[in-house]
mmCIF file with all atom_site columns, C-alpha atoms and ligand atoms in Angstrom:
data_model
loop_
_atom_site.group_PDB
_atom_site.id
_atom_site.type_symbol
_atom_site.label_atom_id
_atom_site.label_alt_id
_atom_site.label_comp_id
_atom_site.label_asym_id
_atom_site.label_entity_id
_atom_site.label_seq_id
_atom_site.pdbx_PDB_ins_code
_atom_site.Cartn_x
_atom_site.Cartn_y
_atom_site.Cartn_z
_atom_site.occupancy
_atom_site.B_iso_or_equiv
_atom_site.pdbx_formal_charge
_atom_site.auth_seq_id
_atom_site.auth_comp_id
_atom_site.auth_asym_id
_atom_site.auth_atom_id
_atom_site.pdbx_PDB_model_num
ATOM   1   C  CA  . MET A 1 1   ? 68.178 88.926  84.927 1.00 0.00 ? 1   MET A CA  1
ATOM   2   C  CA  . ILE A 1 2   ? 65.133 88.174  82.771 1.00 0.00 ? 2   ILE A CA  1
ATOM   3   C  CA  . TYR A 1 3   ? 61.575 89.044  83.976 1.00 0.00 ? 3   TYR A CA  1
ATOM   4   C  CA  . ARG A 1 4   ? 58.328 88.244  82.687 1.00 0.00 ? 4   ARG A CA  1
ATOM   5   C  CA  . VAL A 1 5   ? 55.499 90.760  83.204 1.00 0.00 ? 5   VAL A CA  1
ATOM   6   C  CA  . GLU A 1 6   ? 51.778 90.249  82.356 1.00 0.00 ? 6   GLU A CA  1
ATOM   7   C  CA  . ASN A 1 7   ? 50.492 93.855  82.220 1.00 0.00 ? 7   ASN A CA  1
ATOM   8   C  CA  . ILE A 1 8   ? 51.384 97.552  82.305 1.00 0.00 ? 8   ILE A CA  1
ATOM   9   C  CA  . GLU A 1 9   ? 51.304 97.831  86.074 1.00 0.00 ? 9   GLU A CA  1
ATOM   10  C  CA  . GLN A 1 10  ? 53.922 95.021  86.381 1.00 0.00 ? 10  GLN A CA  1
ATOM   11  C  CA  . THR A 1 11  ? 56.074 96.820  83.853 1.00 0.00 ? 11  THR A CA  1
ATOM   12  C  CA  . ARG A 1 12  ? 55.843 100.011 85.895 1.00 0.00 ? 12  ARG A CA  1
ATOM   13  C  CA  . ALA A 1 13  ? 56.601 97.990  89.096 1.00 0.00 ? 13  ALA A CA  1
ATOM   14  C  CA  . LEU A 1 14  ? 59.716 96.598  87.692 1.00 0.00 ? 14  LEU A CA  1
ATOM   15  C  CA  . ALA A 1 15  ? 60.808 100.071 86.638 1.00 0.00 ? 15  ALA A CA  1
ATOM   16  C  CA  . ALA A 1 16  ? 60.100 101.207 90.104 1.00 0.00 ? 16  ALA A CA  1
ATOM   17  C  CA  . ARG A 1 17  ? 62.279 98.475  91.447 1.00 0.00 ? 17  ARG A CA  1
ATOM   18  C  CA  . LEU A 1 18  ? 65.088 99.661  89.286 1.00 0.00 ? 18  LEU A CA  1
ATOM   19  C  CA  . ALA A 1 19  ? 64.351 103.256 90.320 1.00 0.00 ? 19  ALA A CA  1
ATOM   20  C  CA  . ASP A 1 20  ? 64.812 102.305 93.953 1.00 0.00 ? 20  ASP A CA  1
ATOM   21  C  CA  . THR A 1 21  ? 68.410 101.233 93.240 1.00 0.00 ? 21  THR A CA  1
ATOM   22  C  CA  . LEU A 1 22  ? 69.414 104.444 91.578 1.00 0.00 ? 22  LEU A CA  1
ATOM   23  C  CA  . VAL A 1 23  ? 71.608 106.955 93.405 1.00 0.00 ? 23  VAL A CA  1
ATOM   24  C  CA  . GLY A 1 24  ? 72.407 109.387 90.563 1.00 0.00 ? 24  GLY A CA  1
ATOM   25  C  CA  . GLY A 1 25  ? 74.835 109.234 87.649 1.00 0.00 ? 25  GLY A CA  1
ATOM   26  C  CA  . GLU A 1 26  ? 73.269 106.053 85.985 1.00 0.00 ? 26  GLU A CA  1
ATOM   27  C  CA  . VAL A 1 27  ? 72.427 105.731 82.372 1.00 0.00 ? 27  VAL A CA  1
ATOM   28  C  CA  . VAL A 1 28  ? 69.605 103.367 81.499 1.00 0.00 ? 28  VAL A CA  1
ATOM   29  C  CA  . VAL A 1 29  ? 69.307 102.320 77.815 1.00 0.00 ? 29  VAL A CA  1
ATOM   30  C  CA  . LEU A 1 30  ? 66.025 100.998 76.816 1.00 0.00 ? 30  LEU A CA  1
ATOM   31  C  CA  . ASN A 1 31  ? 65.887 98.682  73.842 1.00 0.00 ? 31  ASN A CA  1
ATOM   32  C  CA  . GLY A 1 32  ? 62.882 97.122  72.080 1.00 0.00 ? 32  GLY A CA  1
ATOM   33  C  CA  . ASP A 1 33  ? 60.568 97.674  69.062 1.00 0.00 ? 33  ASP A CA  1
ATOM   34  C  CA  . LEU A 1 34  ? 57.945 100.335 68.856 1.00 0.00 ? 34  LEU A CA  1
ATOM   35  C  CA  . GLY A 1 35  ? 55.237 99.546  71.324 1.00 0.00 ? 35  GLY A CA  1
ATOM   36  C  CA  . ALA A 1 36  ? 57.317 97.202  73.356 1.00 0.00 ? 36  ALA A CA  1
ATOM   37  C  CA  . GLY A 1 37  ? 56.854 99.441  76.473 1.00 0.00 ? 37  GLY A CA  1
ATOM   38  C  CA  . LYS A 1 38  ? 60.044 101.717 76.786 1.00 0.00 ? 38  LYS A CA  1
ATOM   39  C  CA  . THR A 1 39  ? 58.018 104.860 77.518 1.00 0.00 ? 39  THR A CA  1
ATOM   40  C  CA  . THR A 1 40  ? 55.689 102.816 79.834 1.00 0.00 ? 40  THR A CA  1
ATOM   41  C  CA  . PHE A 1 41  ? 58.767 101.624 81.707 1.00 0.00 ? 41  PHE A CA  1
ATOM   42  C  CA  . THR A 1 42  ? 60.108 105.136 81.929 1.00 0.00 ? 42  THR A CA  1
ATOM   43  C  CA  . GLN A 1 43  ? 56.868 106.473 83.444 1.00 0.00 ? 43  GLN A CA  1
ATOM   44  C  CA  . GLY A 1 44  ? 57.086 103.856 86.127 1.00 0.00 ? 44  GLY A CA  1
ATOM   45  C  CA  . LEU A 1 45  ? 60.673 104.744 86.802 1.00 0.00 ? 45  LEU A CA  1
ATOM   46  C  CA  . ALA A 1 46  ? 59.688 108.539 86.866 1.00 0.00 ? 46  ALA A CA  1
ATOM   47  C  CA  . ARG A 1 47  ? 56.885 107.902 89.264 1.00 0.00 ? 47  ARG A CA  1
ATOM   48  C  CA  . ALA A 1 48  ? 59.054 106.109 91.644 1.00 0.00 ? 48  ALA A CA  1
ATOM   49  C  CA  . LEU A 1 49  ? 61.598 108.970 91.478 1.00 0.00 ? 49  LEU A CA  1
ATOM   50  C  CA  . GLY A 1 50  ? 58.891 111.205 92.775 1.00 0.00 ? 50  GLY A CA  1
ATOM   51  C  CA  . ILE A 1 51  ? 58.062 112.864 89.539 1.00 0.00 ? 51  ILE A CA  1
ATOM   52  C  CA  . GLU A 1 52  ? 54.333 113.702 89.350 1.00 0.00 ? 52  GLU A CA  1
ATOM   53  C  CA  . GLU A 1 53  ? 54.231 115.214 85.960 1.00 0.00 ? 53  GLU A CA  1
ATOM   54  C  CA  . ARG A 1 54  ? 52.948 113.196 83.014 1.00 0.00 ? 54  ARG A CA  1
ATOM   55  C  CA  . VAL A 1 55  ? 55.999 111.741 81.105 1.00 0.00 ? 55  VAL A CA  1
ATOM   56  C  CA  . PRO A 1 56  ? 55.112 111.738 77.381 1.00 0.00 ? 56  PRO A CA  1
ATOM   57  C  CA  . SER A 1 57  ? 57.356 110.430 74.719 1.00 0.00 ? 57  SER A CA  1
ATOM   58  C  CA  . PRO A 1 58  ? 59.900 113.171 73.928 1.00 0.00 ? 58  PRO A CA  1
ATOM   59  C  CA  . THR A 1 59  ? 60.056 112.082 70.270 1.00 0.00 ? 59  THR A CA  1
ATOM   60  C  CA  . PHE A 1 60  ? 60.150 115.506 68.636 1.00 0.00 ? 60  PHE A CA  1
ATOM   61  C  CA  . THR A 1 61  ? 62.375 117.280 71.234 1.00 0.00 ? 61  THR A CA  1
ATOM   62  C  CA  . PHE A 1 62  ? 64.713 114.221 71.717 1.00 0.00 ? 62  PHE A CA  1
ATOM   63  C  CA  . MET A 1 63  ? 64.972 114.832 75.407 1.00 0.00 ? 63  MET A CA  1
ATOM   64  C  CA  . ARG A 1 64  ? 62.959 116.039 78.332 1.00 0.00 ? 64  ARG A CA  1
ATOM   65  C  CA  . HIS A 1 65  ? 64.010 116.964 81.849 1.00 0.00 ? 65  HIS A CA  1
ATOM   66  C  CA  . TYR A 1 66  ? 62.061 116.382 85.098 1.00 0.00 ? 66  TYR A CA  1
ATOM   67  C  CA  . ARG A 1 67  ? 62.853 117.121 88.786 1.00 0.00 ? 67  ARG A CA  1
ATOM   68  C  CA  . GLY A 1 68  ? 62.389 114.516 91.367 1.00 0.00 ? 68  GLY A CA  1
ATOM   69  C  CA  . ARG A 1 69  ? 64.276 112.653 94.179 1.00 0.00 ? 69  ARG A CA  1
ATOM   70  C  CA  . LEU A 1 70  ? 66.857 112.526 91.305 1.00 0.00 ? 70  LEU A CA  1
ATOM   71  C  CA  . ASP A 1 71  ? 66.487 114.513 88.115 1.00 0.00 ? 71  ASP A CA  1
ATOM   72  C  CA  . LEU A 1 72  ? 65.395 112.512 85.132 1.00 0.00 ? 72  LEU A CA  1
ATOM   73  C  CA  . TYR A 1 73  ? 66.482 113.221 81.642 1.00 0.00 ? 73  TYR A CA  1
ATOM   74  C  CA  . HIS A 1 74  ? 64.332 111.153 79.271 1.00 0.00 ? 74  HIS A CA  1
ATOM   75  C  CA  . TYR A 1 75  ? 65.648 110.721 75.703 1.00 0.00 ? 75  TYR A CA  1
ATOM   76  C  CA  . ASP A 1 76  ? 64.028 109.386 72.719 1.00 0.00 ? 76  ASP A CA  1
ATOM   77  C  CA  . MET A 1 77  ? 66.362 109.545 69.553 1.00 0.00 ? 77  MET A CA  1
ATOM   78  C  CA  . TYR A 1 78  ? 64.000 107.686 67.284 1.00 0.00 ? 78  TYR A CA  1
ATOM   79  C  CA  . ARG A 1 79  ? 63.860 110.663 64.904 1.00 0.00 ? 79  ARG A CA  1
ATOM   80  C  CA  . ALA A 1 80  ? 67.427 111.857 65.281 1.00 0.00 ? 80  ALA A CA  1
ATOM   81  C  CA  . GLN A 1 81  ? 68.875 111.803 61.743 1.00 0.00 ? 81  GLN A CA  1
ATOM   82  C  CA  . ASP A 1 82  ? 72.237 113.192 62.733 1.00 0.00 ? 82  ASP A CA  1
ATOM   83  C  CA  . VAL A 1 83  ? 74.081 112.058 65.850 1.00 0.00 ? 83  VAL A CA  1
ATOM   84  C  CA  . GLU A 1 84  ? 76.411 115.078 65.637 1.00 0.00 ? 84  GLU A CA  1
ATOM   85  C  CA  . GLU A 1 85  ? 73.494 117.371 66.004 1.00 0.00 ? 85  GLU A CA  1
ATOM   86  C  CA  . LEU A 1 86  ? 72.595 115.697 69.375 1.00 0.00 ? 86  LEU A CA  1
ATOM   87  C  CA  . TYR A 1 87  ? 76.026 116.598 70.662 1.00 0.00 ? 87  TYR A CA  1
ATOM   88  C  CA  . GLU A 1 88  ? 75.778 120.119 69.216 1.00 0.00 ? 88  GLU A CA  1
ATOM   89  C  CA  . LEU A 1 89  ? 72.465 120.592 70.967 1.00 0.00 ? 89  LEU A CA  1
ATOM   90  C  CA  . GLY A 1 90  ? 74.107 119.852 74.213 1.00 0.00 ? 90  GLY A CA  1
ATOM   91  C  CA  . LEU A 1 91  ? 72.212 116.699 74.688 1.00 0.00 ? 91  LEU A CA  1
ATOM   92  C  CA  . TYR A 1 92  ? 75.192 114.740 75.786 1.00 0.00 ? 92  TYR A CA  1
ATOM   93  C  CA  . GLU A 1 93  ? 75.870 117.046 78.706 1.00 0.00 ? 93  GLU A CA  1
ATOM   94  C  CA  . PRO A 1 94  ? 73.487 115.508 81.382 1.00 0.00 ? 94  PRO A CA  1
ATOM   95  C  CA  . ILE A 1 95  ? 74.953 112.079 80.777 1.00 0.00 ? 95  ILE A CA  1
ATOM   96  C  CA  . GLY A 1 96  ? 76.530 110.922 83.837 1.00 0.00 ? 96  GLY A CA  1
ATOM   97  C  CA  . ASP A 1 97  ? 75.245 113.876 85.893 1.00 0.00 ? 97  ASP A CA  1
ATOM   98  C  CA  . LYS A 1 98  ? 75.759 112.792 89.541 1.00 0.00 ? 98  LYS A CA  1
ATOM   99  C  CA  . ASP A 1 99  ? 72.424 114.118 90.579 1.00 0.00 ? 99  ASP A CA  1
ATOM   100 C  CA  . ALA A 1 100 ? 70.364 112.746 87.683 1.00 0.00 ? 100 ALA A CA  1
ATOM   101 C  CA  . VAL A 1 101 ? 69.360 109.549 85.825 1.00 0.00 ? 101 VAL A CA  1
ATOM   102 C  CA  . CYS A 1 102 ? 69.402 109.470 82.045 1.00 0.00 ? 102 CYS A CA  1
ATOM   103 C  CA  . VAL A 1 103 ? 66.975 107.093 80.372 1.00 0.00 ? 103 VAL A CA  1
ATOM   104 C  CA  . ILE A 1 104 ? 67.386 106.703 76.702 1.00 0.00 ? 104 ILE A CA  1
ATOM   105 C  CA  . GLU A 1 105 ? 65.139 105.222 74.102 1.00 0.00 ? 105 GLU A CA  1
ATOM   106 C  CA  . TRP A 1 106 ? 66.649 104.564 70.597 1.00 0.00 ? 106 TRP A CA  1
ATOM   107 C  CA  . ASN A 1 107 ? 70.108 105.391 71.838 1.00 0.00 ? 107 ASN A CA  1
ATOM   108 C  CA  . LYS A 1 108 ? 72.573 106.709 69.361 1.00 0.00 ? 108 LYS A CA  1
ATOM   109 C  CA  . PHE A 1 109 ? 75.339 107.706 71.634 1.00 0.00 ? 109 PHE A CA  1
ATOM   110 C  CA  . ASP A 1 110 ? 78.215 105.401 71.058 1.00 0.00 ? 110 ASP A CA  1
ATOM   111 C  CA  . ASP A 1 111 ? 80.317 106.268 74.077 1.00 0.00 ? 111 ASP A CA  1
ATOM   112 C  CA  . LEU A 1 112 ? 78.066 105.552 77.076 1.00 0.00 ? 112 LEU A CA  1
ATOM   113 C  CA  . ARG A 1 113 ? 79.951 104.127 80.017 1.00 0.00 ? 113 ARG A CA  1
ATOM   114 C  CA  . ALA A 1 114 ? 78.531 101.041 81.565 1.00 0.00 ? 114 ALA A CA  1
ATOM   115 C  CA  . PRO A 1 115 ? 74.854 101.623 81.006 1.00 0.00 ? 115 PRO A CA  1
ATOM   116 C  CA  . ILE A 1 116 ? 72.143 99.566  82.588 1.00 0.00 ? 116 ILE A CA  1
ATOM   117 C  CA  . VAL A 1 117 ? 70.443 97.919  79.583 1.00 0.00 ? 117 VAL A CA  1
ATOM   118 C  CA  . VAL A 1 118 ? 66.796 97.103  79.574 1.00 0.00 ? 118 VAL A CA  1
ATOM   119 C  CA  . SER A 1 119 ? 65.494 95.131  76.742 1.00 0.00 ? 119 SER A CA  1
ATOM   120 C  CA  . LEU A 1 120 ? 61.771 94.684  76.237 1.00 0.00 ? 120 LEU A CA  1
ATOM   121 C  CA  . ILE A 1 121 ? 60.173 92.121  73.980 1.00 0.00 ? 121 ILE A CA  1
ATOM   122 C  CA  . GLY A 1 122 ? 56.447 91.832  73.411 1.00 0.00 ? 122 GLY A CA  1
ATOM   123 C  CA  . VAL A 1 123 ? 55.304 88.162  73.820 1.00 0.00 ? 123 VAL A CA  1
ATOM   124 C  CA  . GLY A 1 124 ? 51.523 88.852  73.611 1.00 0.00 ? 124 GLY A CA  1
ATOM   125 C  CA  . GLU A 1 125 ? 49.197 91.737  73.846 1.00 0.00 ? 125 GLU A CA  1
ATOM   126 C  CA  . ASN A 1 126 ? 50.108 92.567  77.403 1.00 0.00 ? 126 ASN A CA  1
ATOM   127 C  CA  . GLU A 1 127 ? 52.894 90.242  78.249 1.00 0.00 ? 127 GLU A CA  1
ATOM   128 C  CA  . ARG A 1 128 ? 56.486 91.413  77.919 1.00 0.00 ? 128 ARG A CA  1
ATOM   129 C  CA  . GLU A 1 129 ? 59.831 89.792  78.492 1.00 0.00 ? 129 GLU A CA  1
ATOM   130 C  CA  . ILE A 1 130 ? 62.134 92.395  80.124 1.00 0.00 ? 130 ILE A CA  1
ATOM   131 C  CA  . ARG A 1 131 ? 65.775 91.611  80.423 1.00 0.00 ? 131 ARG A CA  1
ATOM   132 C  CA  . ILE A 1 132 ? 67.900 93.839  82.517 1.00 0.00 ? 132 ILE A CA  1
ATOM   133 C  CA  . ASP A 1 133 ? 71.614 93.764  82.088 1.00 0.00 ? 133 ASP A CA  1
ATOM   134 C  CA  . ASP A 1 134 ? 72.881 95.597  85.065 1.00 0.00 ? 134 ASP A CA  1
ATOM   135 C  CA  . PRO A 1 135 ? 76.685 96.065  85.252 1.00 0.00 ? 135 PRO A CA  1
ATOM   136 C  CA  . ARG A 1 136 ? 76.230 96.785  89.040 1.00 0.00 ? 136 ARG A CA  1
ATOM   137 C  CA  . GLY A 1 137 ? 74.778 93.300  89.325 1.00 0.00 ? 137 GLY A CA  1
ATOM   138 C  CA  . LEU A 1 138 ? 71.823 94.453  91.408 1.00 0.00 ? 138 LEU A CA  1
ATOM   139 C  CA  . LEU A 1 139 ? 68.862 93.569  89.128 1.00 0.00 ? 139 LEU A CA  1
HETATM 140 P  P1  . ADP B 2 .   ? 57.631 102.305 73.287 1.00 0.00 ? 201 ADP B P1  1
HETATM 141 O  O1  . ADP B 2 .   ? 58.032 103.486 74.082 1.00 0.00 ? 201 ADP B O1  1
HETATM 142 O  O2  . ADP B 2 .   ? 58.538 101.043 73.495 1.00 0.00 ? 201 ADP B O2  1
HETATM 143 O  O3  . ADP B 2 .   ? 57.347 102.526 71.879 1.00 0.00 ? 201 ADP B O3  1
HETATM 144 P  P2  . ADP B 2 .   ? 55.129 102.544 74.772 1.00 0.00 ? 201 ADP B P2  1
HETATM 145 O  O4  . ADP B 2 .   ? 55.489 102.278 76.117 1.00 0.00 ? 201 ADP B O4  1
HETATM 146 O  O5  . ADP B 2 .   ? 54.972 103.947 74.150 1.00 0.00 ? 201 ADP B O5  1
HETATM 147 O  O6  . ADP B 2 .   ? 56.238 101.713 73.914 1.00 0.00 ? 201 ADP B O6  1
HETATM 148 O  O7  . ADP B 2 .   ? 53.857 101.668 74.352 1.00 0.00 ? 201 ADP B O7  1
HETATM 149 C  C1  . ADP B 2 .   ? 53.584 100.406 74.949 1.00 0.00 ? 201 ADP B C1  1
HETATM 150 C  C2  . ADP B 2 .   ? 52.266 100.006 74.506 1.00 0.00 ? 201 ADP B C2  1
HETATM 151 O  O8  . ADP B 2 .   ? 51.967 98.628  74.862 1.00 0.00 ? 201 ADP B O8  1
HETATM 152 C  C3  . ADP B 2 .   ? 51.158 100.899 75.286 1.00 0.00 ? 201 ADP B C3  1
HETATM 153 O  O9  . ADP B 2 .   ? 50.073 101.116 74.356 1.00 0.00 ? 201 ADP B O9  1
HETATM 154 C  C4  . ADP B 2 .   ? 50.763 99.956  76.484 1.00 0.00 ? 201 ADP B C4  1
HETATM 155 O  O10 . ADP B 2 .   ? 49.575 100.304 76.880 1.00 0.00 ? 201 ADP B O10 1
HETATM 156 C  C5  . ADP B 2 .   ? 50.914 98.583  75.766 1.00 0.00 ? 201 ADP B C5  1
HETATM 157 N  N1  . ADP B 2 .   ? 51.112 97.631  76.748 1.00 0.00 ? 201 ADP B N1  1
HETATM 158 C  C6  . ADP B 2 .   ? 50.393 96.531  76.943 1.00 0.00 ? 201 ADP B C6  1
HETATM 159 N  N2  . ADP B 2 .   ? 50.909 95.700  77.945 1.00 0.00 ? 201 ADP B N2  1
HETATM 160 C  C7  . ADP B 2 .   ? 52.110 96.320  78.371 1.00 0.00 ? 201 ADP B C7  1
HETATM 161 C  C8  . ADP B 2 .   ? 53.143 96.010  79.243 1.00 0.00 ? 201 ADP B C8  1
HETATM 162 N  N3  . ADP B 2 .   ? 53.038 94.870  79.992 1.00 0.00 ? 201 ADP B N3  1
HETATM 163 N  N4  . ADP B 2 .   ? 54.157 96.805  79.470 1.00 0.00 ? 201 ADP B N4  1
HETATM 164 C  C9  . ADP B 2 .   ? 54.287 97.944  78.709 1.00 0.00 ? 201 ADP B C9  1
HETATM 165 N  N5  . ADP B 2 .   ? 53.328 98.393  77.733 1.00 0.00 ? 201 ADP B N5  1
HETATM 166 C  C10 . ADP B 2 .   ? 52.387 97.546  77.621 1.00 0.00 ? 201 ADP B C10 1
HETATM 167 MG MG1 . MG  B 3 .   ? 58.667 105.352 73.509 1.00 0.00 ? 202 MG  B MG1 1
#
């Protein structure tokens, strides 16, 4: 489904709608250029999972873990040079965890099973086109 949002709040609200359908074990891949709103979307999703902490970009650590109604593993692989290193660091281990949701910016794993794919495109200062390809057929 393709959604059109006009501001940050609507991006976060759409992310919250997605969050409300999550039961654990899902992987959400976020696509889009720098500044498209991937981290903003993740923040809306985190809030809806009951995570009250700030959710900054995990750019330098590749991944951050939060506890909420479901655990959230927030990945950002933008600066990952070596995909093998991600596996060696154990970063693949949370993928598919039944009590968690994994949200990935700049995905470099090539063996994700049936991820929910969210693609954000800037169409103006605050407008975004957000396409959600949901293999569950819910959104
Ligand atoms: P990314 O993680 O894709 O690089 P961020 O979420 O970090 O992007 O940044 C998005 C930027 O765009 C922020 O500065 C945010 O304030 C701005 N922005 C403006 N309108 C929107 C919107 N509708 N949705 C998301 N971000 C928006
Ligand atoms: Mg980001």
